Short mmCIF file of C-alpha atoms in Angstrom, two decimals:
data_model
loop_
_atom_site.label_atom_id
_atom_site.label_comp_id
_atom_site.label_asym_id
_atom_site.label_seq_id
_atom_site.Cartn_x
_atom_site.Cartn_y
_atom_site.Cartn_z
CA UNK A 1 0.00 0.00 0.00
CA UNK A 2 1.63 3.42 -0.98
CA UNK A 3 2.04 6.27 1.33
CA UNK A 4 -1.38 8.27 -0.12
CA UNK A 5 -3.53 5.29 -0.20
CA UNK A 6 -2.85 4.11 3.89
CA UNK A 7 -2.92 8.08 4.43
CA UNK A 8 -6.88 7.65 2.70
CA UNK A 9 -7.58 4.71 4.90
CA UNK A 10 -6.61 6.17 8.02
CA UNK A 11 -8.53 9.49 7.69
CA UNK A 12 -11.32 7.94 6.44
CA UNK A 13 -11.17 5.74 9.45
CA UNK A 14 -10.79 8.83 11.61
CA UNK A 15 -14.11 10.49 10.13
CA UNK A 16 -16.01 7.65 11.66
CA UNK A 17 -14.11 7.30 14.93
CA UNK A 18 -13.36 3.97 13.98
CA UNK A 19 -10.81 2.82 15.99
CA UNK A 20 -10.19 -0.88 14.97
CA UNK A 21 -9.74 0.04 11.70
CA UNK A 22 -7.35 3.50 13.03
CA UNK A 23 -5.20 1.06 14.94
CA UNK A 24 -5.25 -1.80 12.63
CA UNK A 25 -2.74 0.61 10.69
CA UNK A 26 -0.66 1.41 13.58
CA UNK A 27 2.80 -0.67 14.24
CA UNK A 28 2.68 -3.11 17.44
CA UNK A 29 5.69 -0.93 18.95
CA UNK A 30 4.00 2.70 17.88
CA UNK A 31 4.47 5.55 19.41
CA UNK A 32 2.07 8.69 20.23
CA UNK A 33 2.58 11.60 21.31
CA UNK A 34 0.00 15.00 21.60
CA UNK A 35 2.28 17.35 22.04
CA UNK A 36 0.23 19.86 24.42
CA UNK A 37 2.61 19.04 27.30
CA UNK A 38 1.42 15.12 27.05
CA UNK A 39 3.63 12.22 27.46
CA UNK A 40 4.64 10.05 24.52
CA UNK A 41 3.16 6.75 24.72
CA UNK A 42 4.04 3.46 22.90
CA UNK A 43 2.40 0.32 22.23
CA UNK A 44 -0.47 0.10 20.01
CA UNK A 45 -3.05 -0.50 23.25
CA UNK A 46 -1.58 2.77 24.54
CA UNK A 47 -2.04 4.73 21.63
CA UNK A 48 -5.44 3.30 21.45
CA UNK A 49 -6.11 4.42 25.17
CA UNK A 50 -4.85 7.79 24.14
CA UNK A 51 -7.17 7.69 21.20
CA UNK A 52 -10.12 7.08 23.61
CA UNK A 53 -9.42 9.47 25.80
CA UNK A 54 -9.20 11.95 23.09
CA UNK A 55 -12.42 10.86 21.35
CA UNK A 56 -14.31 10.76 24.80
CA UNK A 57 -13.32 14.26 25.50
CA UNK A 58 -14.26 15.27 22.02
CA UNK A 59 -17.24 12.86 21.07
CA UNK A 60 -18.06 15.58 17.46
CA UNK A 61 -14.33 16.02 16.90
CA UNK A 62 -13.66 16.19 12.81
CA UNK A 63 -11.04 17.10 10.68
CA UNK A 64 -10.96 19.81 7.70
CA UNK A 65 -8.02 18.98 5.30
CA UNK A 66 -5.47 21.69 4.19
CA UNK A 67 -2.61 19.65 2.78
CA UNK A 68 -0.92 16.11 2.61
CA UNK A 69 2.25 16.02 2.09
CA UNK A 70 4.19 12.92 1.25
CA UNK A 71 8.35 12.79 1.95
CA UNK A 72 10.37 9.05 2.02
CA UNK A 73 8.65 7.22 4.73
CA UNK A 74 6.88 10.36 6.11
CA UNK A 75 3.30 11.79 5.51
CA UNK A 76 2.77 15.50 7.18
CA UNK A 77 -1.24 16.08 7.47
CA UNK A 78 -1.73 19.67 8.04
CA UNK A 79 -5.38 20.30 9.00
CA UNK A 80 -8.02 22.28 10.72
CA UNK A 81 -9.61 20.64 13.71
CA UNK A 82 -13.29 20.71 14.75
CA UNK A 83 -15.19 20.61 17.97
CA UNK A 84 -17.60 21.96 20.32
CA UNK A 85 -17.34 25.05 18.19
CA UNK A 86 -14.23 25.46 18.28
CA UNK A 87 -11.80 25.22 15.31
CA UNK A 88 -8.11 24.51 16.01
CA UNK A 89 -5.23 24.60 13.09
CA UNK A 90 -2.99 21.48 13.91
CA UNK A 91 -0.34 18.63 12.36
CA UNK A 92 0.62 15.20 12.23
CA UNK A 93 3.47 13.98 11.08
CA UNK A 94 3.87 10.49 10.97
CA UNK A 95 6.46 7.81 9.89
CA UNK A 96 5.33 4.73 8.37
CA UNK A 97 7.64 1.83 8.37
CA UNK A 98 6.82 -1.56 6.70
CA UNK A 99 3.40 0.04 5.40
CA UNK A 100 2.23 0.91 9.27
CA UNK A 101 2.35 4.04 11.41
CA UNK A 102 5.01 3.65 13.70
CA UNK A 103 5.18 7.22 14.89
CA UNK A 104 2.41 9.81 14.90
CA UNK A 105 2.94 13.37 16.28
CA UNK A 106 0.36 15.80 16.47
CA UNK A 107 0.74 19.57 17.07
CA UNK A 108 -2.06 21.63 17.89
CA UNK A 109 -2.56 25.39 18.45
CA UNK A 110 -2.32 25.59 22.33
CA UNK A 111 -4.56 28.69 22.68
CA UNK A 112 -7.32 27.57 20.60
CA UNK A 113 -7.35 24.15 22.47
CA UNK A 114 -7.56 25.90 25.70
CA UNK A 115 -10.09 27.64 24.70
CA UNK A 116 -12.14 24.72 23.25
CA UNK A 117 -11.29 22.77 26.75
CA UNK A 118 -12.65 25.81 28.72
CA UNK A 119 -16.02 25.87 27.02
CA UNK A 120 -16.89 22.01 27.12
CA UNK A 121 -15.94 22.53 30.93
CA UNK A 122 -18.30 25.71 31.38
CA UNK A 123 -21.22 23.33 29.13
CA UNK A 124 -20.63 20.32 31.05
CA UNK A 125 -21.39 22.37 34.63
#
């Protein structure tokens, strides 16, 4: 499978929070990490936990595409993020080895996160 067509897979897999199929695509040994002051994590049931946690705290969350970008074993995903209301500009990068993601890295924009996490709080009380 080449770079673009697992990249397809996995965000279509994404739009439906379907996580057996996200982390059927995901190395044994992968590693995680949100980088918003989160610790990496490694092993695909850790990634998956991460995942959860992620979706729980974001049950509409959905992705806007800007650009894909494709370099040797590398895809960078640069993309708008959606929920709550809120939209958040963020990237992965991830590194695919043997036709699975063995690394994914996300960056998000730490003020607009914030902000999203302080209004589900204020709706949720």
């Amino acid at each position: 499978m080449s770079l673009s067509e697992l990249f397809e897979r996995y965000d279509d897999a994404w739009s439906r929070h379907d996580l057996d199929t996200i982390m059927s695509m995901h190395s044994e040994d992968g590693v995680f990490q949100l980088h918003m002051g989160k610790e990496e994590v490694s092993g695909r049931e850790q990634v998956r936990a991460a995942f959860i946690a992620e979706l729980q705290k974001y049950p509409d969350l959905r992705f806007e595409r800007r650009s894909v970008r494709y370099a040797g074993d590398m895809i960078i995903f640069e993309y708008v993020m959606h929920t709550g209301g809120a939209r958040m500009n963020a990237l992965d990068v991830f590194v695919v080895t043997e036709g699975l993601v063995a690394r994914k890295d996300t960056y998000v924009d730490a003020t607009a996160l914030a902000a999203a996490e302080a209004a589900a709080a204020e709706a949720a009380a």
